[in-house]
Amino acid sequence: MRKNIVAGNWKMNKTLQEGIHLAEELNNILKNKKVSCDIILAPPFTHLASIAQVVDPKLIKVAAQNCSDKEQGAYTGEVSAEMIKSTGASHVIIGHSERRQYYHETNEIIKNKITIALKTGLNPIFCFGELLAERESNRHFEVVKTQLHESLFALSPDDFSKIVLSYEPVWAIGTGKNASVEQAEEIHAFVRQELQKKYGQQVANDTTILYGGSCKPSNAKELFSSADVDGGLIGGASLVAADFMGIIESF
Ligand code: 13P
């Protein structure tokens, strides 16, 4: 059966000291609480090793926010999947819309990143979702389908089973305007249908599909109550322990 997951994407926020403090704070709260979802923190690269050391991996898993599409070598400024793995991180976010928009990552580049991450033994958290203009012109299903097909659907069923999906409509990210439960459920159900066609019913049932975009304690319960929404990838509300815990406790 698929897992419920709440993951925090810190984006480019928090110094190393602030990040360690937040990770320790969450770890301490979670030591004394029973929660019904897996928890993942995705701090900046510079914080990965330190945070992986201060958290209990049974309570909190650690993810990078990106990885290079090259394995190693003369690529100044890049961070490889293998380097990420060596910090103690178990996951890596790939294909976030901010990478697609500001750093021109294409479905092809994202596909290469996914392949390298899997080869290295990291679990990709694959983000996909449409722009506002694409939704307004009623092309959201087609856009999402193309993103899945071009970046993921060449994978073997075994590799595919290591992936977490995260639907993040770009118009909902950081805007305070979350997708409605109906909008999220409609895309999640559509994606599960695409998975079923490509990989069969078992894989479709077992794949975790998160929702991301202005998810907060006040709307998480409703979003997560949807049949095909298996948790959230949280930006802004993951930067404060009480808010992030509020979302975790929605399960
Ligand atoms: P917000 O929760 O800040 O809208 O960000 C969502 C996101 O991009 C998570 O990856």
CSV table of C-alpha atoms and ligand atoms in Angstrom, one decimal:
chain,number,residue,atom,x,y,z
A,1,MET,CA,0.0,0.0,0.0
A,2,ARG,CA,1.2,3.5,-0.7
A,3,LYS,CA,2.6,5.7,2.0
A,4,ASN,CA,1.4,9.1,3.2
A,5,ILE,CA,4.2,11.6,3.2
A,6,VAL,CA,4.5,15.2,4.3
A,7,ALA,CA,7.7,16.8,3.0
A,8,GLY,CA,9.1,20.3,3.6
A,9,ASN,CA,10.9,22.1,0.8
A,10,TRP,CA,12.8,24.9,2.4
A,11,LYS,CA,13.9,26.3,-0.9
A,12,MET,CA,16.6,29.0,-0.5
A,13,ASN,CA,15.8,29.8,3.1
A,14,LYS,CA,17.6,29.5,6.5
A,15,THR,CA,21.2,29.7,7.4
A,16,LEU,CA,22.9,26.4,8.4
A,17,GLN,CA,22.4,27.3,12.1
A,18,GLU,CA,18.7,28.1,11.6
A,19,GLY,CA,18.2,25.0,9.6
A,20,ILE,CA,19.8,22.7,12.2
A,21,HIS,CA,17.7,24.4,14.9
A,22,LEU,CA,14.5,23.7,13.0
A,23,ALA,CA,15.4,20.1,12.3
A,24,GLU,CA,16.3,19.5,15.9
A,25,GLU,CA,13.1,21.1,17.0
A,26,LEU,CA,11.0,18.9,14.7
A,27,ASN,CA,12.9,15.8,15.7
A,28,ASN,CA,12.3,16.5,19.4
A,29,ILE,CA,8.6,17.0,18.9
A,30,LEU,CA,8.3,13.8,16.8
A,31,LYS,CA,10.2,11.7,19.4
A,32,ASN,CA,7.1,12.0,21.6
A,33,LYS,CA,4.4,11.8,19.1
A,34,LYS,CA,2.9,9.1,17.0
A,35,VAL,CA,2.1,10.4,13.5
A,36,SER,CA,0.5,8.6,10.6
A,37,CYS,CA,2.8,9.7,7.7
A,38,ASP,CA,6.5,9.7,6.7
A,39,ILE,CA,8.3,13.0,7.1
A,40,ILE,CA,10.9,14.4,4.8
A,41,LEU,CA,12.9,17.6,5.1
A,42,ALA,CA,14.5,19.2,2.0
A,43,PRO,CA,17.0,21.8,3.1
A,44,PRO,CA,19.6,23.5,0.9
A,45,PHE,CA,22.7,21.4,-0.2
A,46,THR,CA,24.9,23.1,2.4
A,47,HIS,CA,22.8,21.8,5.3
A,48,LEU,CA,22.2,18.2,4.2
A,49,ALA,CA,25.1,16.4,6.0
A,50,SER,CA,24.5,18.3,9.3
A,51,ILE,CA,20.8,17.8,9.3
A,52,ALA,CA,21.1,14.1,8.4
A,53,GLN,CA,23.3,13.8,11.5
A,54,VAL,CA,20.9,15.5,14.0
A,55,VAL,CA,17.7,13.8,13.0
A,56,ASP,CA,16.6,10.2,13.7
A,57,PRO,CA,16.2,8.6,10.3
A,58,LYS,CA,13.3,6.6,11.7
A,59,LEU,CA,11.4,9.9,12.3
A,60,ILE,CA,12.7,12.2,9.6
A,61,LYS,CA,14.2,11.5,6.2
A,62,VAL,CA,16.4,14.0,4.4
A,63,ALA,CA,16.1,15.2,0.7
A,64,ALA,CA,18.1,17.5,-1.6
A,65,GLN,CA,16.2,20.0,-3.6
A,66,ASN,CA,17.9,19.2,-6.9
A,67,CYS,CA,20.9,17.3,-8.3
A,68,SER,CA,23.1,17.6,-11.3
A,69,ASP,CA,22.2,15.9,-14.6
A,70,LYS,CA,25.9,14.9,-14.8
A,71,GLU,CA,27.5,12.1,-12.8
A,72,GLN,CA,30.8,13.8,-12.0
A,73,GLY,CA,33.6,15.9,-13.4
A,74,ALA,CA,34.3,19.4,-14.6
A,75,TYR,CA,30.9,21.0,-13.9
A,76,THR,CA,31.7,24.0,-11.6
A,77,GLY,CA,29.0,24.7,-9.1
A,78,GLU,CA,27.1,21.5,-9.6
A,79,VAL,CA,26.2,18.9,-6.9
A,80,SER,CA,26.0,15.2,-8.0
A,81,ALA,CA,23.6,12.6,-6.8
A,82,GLU,CA,26.4,10.6,-5.4
A,83,MET,CA,27.5,13.6,-3.3
A,84,ILE,CA,24.0,14.0,-2.0
A,85,LYS,CA,23.8,10.3,-1.2
A,86,SER,CA,27.1,10.5,0.8
A,87,THR,CA,25.5,13.2,3.1
A,88,GLY,CA,23.0,10.7,4.4
A,89,ALA,CA,20.1,12.0,2.3
A,90,SER,CA,17.7,9.4,1.0
A,91,HIS,CA,15.6,11.5,-1.4
A,92,VAL,CA,16.0,14.2,-4.0
A,93,ILE,CA,13.4,16.6,-5.4
A,94,ILE,CA,13.6,16.7,-9.2
A,95,GLY,CA,11.7,18.9,-11.7
A,96,HIS,CA,10.4,21.6,-9.3
A,97,SER,CA,8.7,24.3,-11.3
A,98,GLU,CA,11.2,26.9,-10.0
A,99,ARG,CA,14.0,24.8,-11.6
A,100,ARG,CA,12.0,24.5,-14.8
A,101,GLN,CA,11.1,28.3,-14.9
A,102,TYR,CA,14.2,30.0,-13.6
A,103,TYR,CA,16.9,27.5,-14.6
A,104,HIS,CA,15.4,26.3,-17.9
A,105,GLU,CA,15.2,22.6,-17.0
A,106,THR,CA,13.4,20.7,-19.7
A,107,ASN,CA,11.6,17.3,-19.4
A,108,GLU,CA,14.7,15.8,-21.0
A,109,ILE,CA,17.1,17.3,-18.5
A,110,ILE,CA,14.8,16.1,-15.7
A,111,LYS,CA,14.7,12.6,-17.2
A,112,ASN,CA,18.5,12.5,-17.0
A,113,LYS,CA,18.5,13.7,-13.4
A,114,ILE,CA,15.9,11.0,-12.5
A,115,THR,CA,18.0,8.3,-14.1
A,116,ILE,CA,21.2,9.3,-12.3
A,117,ALA,CA,19.4,9.7,-8.9
A,118,LEU,CA,17.9,6.2,-9.2
A,119,LYS,CA,21.3,4.7,-10.3
A,120,THR,CA,22.8,6.3,-7.2
A,121,GLY,CA,20.2,4.8,-4.9
A,122,LEU,CA,18.3,8.1,-4.1
A,123,ASN,CA,14.5,8.2,-4.3
A,124,PRO,CA,13.3,11.0,-6.6
A,125,ILE,CA,10.4,13.2,-5.6
A,126,PHE,CA,9.3,14.2,-9.1
A,127,CYS,CA,7.4,17.5,-9.4
A,128,PHE,CA,5.1,18.4,-12.2
A,129,GLY,CA,2.2,20.8,-12.8
A,130,GLU,CA,0.8,23.4,-15.2
A,131,LEU,CA,1.2,27.1,-15.5
A,132,LEU,CA,-1.8,29.4,-15.0
A,133,ALA,CA,-2.0,30.1,-18.7
A,134,GLU,CA,-2.1,26.4,-19.4
A,135,ARG,CA,-4.9,25.8,-17.0
A,136,GLU,CA,-6.9,28.8,-18.3
A,137,SER,CA,-6.6,27.4,-21.8
A,138,ASN,CA,-7.7,24.0,-20.5
A,139,ARG,CA,-4.4,22.3,-21.3
A,140,HIS,CA,-3.5,21.2,-17.8
A,141,PHE,CA,-4.2,17.5,-18.4
A,142,GLU,CA,-2.2,17.5,-21.6
A,143,VAL,CA,0.8,19.3,-19.9
A,144,VAL,CA,0.9,17.0,-17.0
A,145,LYS,CA,0.6,13.9,-19.2
A,146,THR,CA,3.6,15.2,-21.4
A,147,GLN,CA,5.7,15.8,-18.2
A,148,LEU,CA,5.1,12.3,-17.0
A,149,HIS,CA,5.6,10.6,-20.3
A,150,GLU,CA,8.8,12.6,-21.3
A,151,SER,CA,10.6,12.4,-17.9
A,152,LEU,CA,9.4,9.1,-16.3
A,153,PHE,CA,7.7,6.7,-18.6
A,154,ALA,CA,10.9,5.1,-20.0
A,155,LEU,CA,11.6,3.8,-16.5
A,156,SER,CA,11.3,0.1,-15.7
A,157,PRO,CA,8.4,-0.7,-13.3
A,158,ASP,CA,11.0,-1.5,-10.6
A,159,ASP,CA,12.7,1.9,-10.9
A,160,PHE,CA,9.3,3.7,-11.2
A,161,SER,CA,8.3,2.1,-7.8
A,162,LYS,CA,11.0,4.2,-6.1
A,163,ILE,CA,9.5,7.5,-7.2
A,164,VAL,CA,7.3,9.8,-5.3
A,165,LEU,CA,5.1,12.1,-7.4
A,166,SER,CA,4.2,15.7,-6.4
A,167,TYR,CA,1.6,17.7,-8.3
A,168,GLU,CA,2.4,21.3,-7.9
A,169,PRO,CA,0.2,23.7,-10.1
A,170,VAL,CA,2.5,26.6,-10.6
A,171,TRP,CA,-0.2,29.2,-10.0
A,172,ALA,CA,-0.7,27.8,-6.5
A,173,ILE,CA,3.0,28.0,-5.4
A,174,GLY,CA,3.7,30.7,-2.9
A,175,THR,CA,0.6,32.6,-4.0
A,176,GLY,CA,-1.6,31.7,-1.0
A,177,LYS,CA,-4.2,30.4,-3.5
A,178,ASN,CA,-4.2,26.6,-3.2
A,179,ALA,CA,-5.8,24.3,-5.7
A,180,SER,CA,-9.3,23.3,-4.6
A,181,VAL,CA,-9.8,19.8,-3.4
A,182,GLU,CA,-11.7,19.1,-6.6
A,183,GLN,CA,-8.9,20.5,-8.8
A,184,ALA,CA,-6.2,18.5,-7.0
A,185,GLU,CA,-8.2,15.2,-6.9
A,186,GLU,CA,-9.1,15.5,-10.6
A,187,ILE,CA,-5.4,15.7,-11.6
A,188,HIS,CA,-4.3,13.1,-9.1
A,189,ALA,CA,-6.9,10.6,-10.3
A,190,PHE,CA,-5.9,11.4,-13.9
A,191,VAL,CA,-2.3,10.7,-13.1
A,192,ARG,CA,-3.2,7.4,-11.4
A,193,GLN,CA,-5.1,6.5,-14.5
A,194,GLU,CA,-2.0,7.2,-16.6
A,195,LEU,CA,0.1,5.1,-14.3
A,196,GLN,CA,-2.4,2.3,-14.5
A,197,LYS,CA,-2.2,2.4,-18.3
A,198,LYS,CA,1.6,2.4,-18.4
A,199,TYR,CA,2.6,0.2,-15.4
A,200,GLY,CA,-0.6,-1.6,-14.3
A,201,GLN,CA,-3.0,-1.3,-11.4
A,202,GLN,CA,-0.6,-2.4,-8.7
A,203,VAL,CA,1.9,0.3,-9.4
A,204,ALA,CA,-0.9,2.9,-9.8
A,205,ASN,CA,-2.3,2.0,-6.4
A,206,ASP,CA,1.2,1.9,-4.7
A,207,THR,CA,2.5,5.3,-6.0
A,208,THR,CA,2.4,8.2,-3.5
A,209,ILE,CA,1.1,11.4,-5.1
A,210,LEU,CA,1.6,14.5,-3.1
A,211,TYR,CA,0.0,17.9,-3.6
A,212,GLY,CA,2.1,21.1,-3.3
A,213,GLY,CA,1.1,24.8,-3.6
A,214,SER,CA,0.0,27.0,-0.6
A,215,CYS,CA,-0.7,24.0,1.5
A,216,LYS,CA,-1.1,25.0,5.2
A,217,PRO,CA,-2.5,23.8,8.5
A,218,SER,CA,-5.9,25.3,7.6
A,219,ASN,CA,-6.4,23.5,4.3
A,220,ALA,CA,-4.2,20.4,4.7
A,221,LYS,CA,-6.9,18.2,6.2
A,222,GLU,CA,-9.3,18.8,3.5
A,223,LEU,CA,-6.8,18.3,0.7
A,224,PHE,CA,-5.4,15.1,2.3
A,225,SER,CA,-8.9,13.7,2.7
A,226,SER,CA,-9.1,13.3,-1.0
A,227,ALA,CA,-8.8,9.7,-2.2
A,228,ASP,CA,-5.8,10.2,-4.5
A,229,VAL,CA,-3.9,12.9,-2.5
A,230,ASP,CA,-1.3,11.1,-0.3
A,231,GLY,CA,0.2,14.1,1.4
A,232,GLY,CA,1.9,17.3,0.6
A,233,LEU,CA,5.1,19.0,-0.5
A,234,ILE,CA,5.2,22.1,1.6
A,235,GLY,CA,7.1,25.3,1.0
A,236,GLY,CA,6.4,28.4,3.1
A,237,ALA,CA,4.6,26.5,5.9
A,238,SER,CA,7.5,24.1,6.4
A,239,LEU,CA,9.7,26.9,7.7
A,240,VAL,CA,8.0,27.1,11.1
A,241,ALA,CA,7.8,24.0,13.3
A,242,ALA,CA,4.3,24.7,14.5
A,243,ASP,CA,2.9,25.1,11.0
A,244,PHE,CA,4.7,22.1,9.6
A,245,MET,CA,3.5,20.0,12.6
A,246,GLY,CA,-0.1,21.3,12.0
A,247,ILE,CA,0.1,19.9,8.5
A,248,ILE,CA,1.6,16.6,9.6
A,249,GLU,CA,-1.1,16.2,12.2
A,250,SER,CA,-3.8,16.6,9.5
A,251,PHE,CA,-3.4,12.9,8.9
B,1,13P,P1,4.4,26.9,-1.0
B,1,13P,O1,3.9,25.9,0.0
B,1,13P,O2,5.2,28.0,-0.4
B,1,13P,O3,3.3,27.4,-1.9
B,1,13P,O4,5.4,26.1,-2.0
B,1,13P,C1,5.0,24.9,-2.5
B,1,13P,C2,6.2,24.3,-3.1
B,1,13P,O5,6.7,24.8,-4.1
B,1,13P,C3,6.8,23.1,-2.5
B,1,13P,O6,7.7,22.5,-3.3
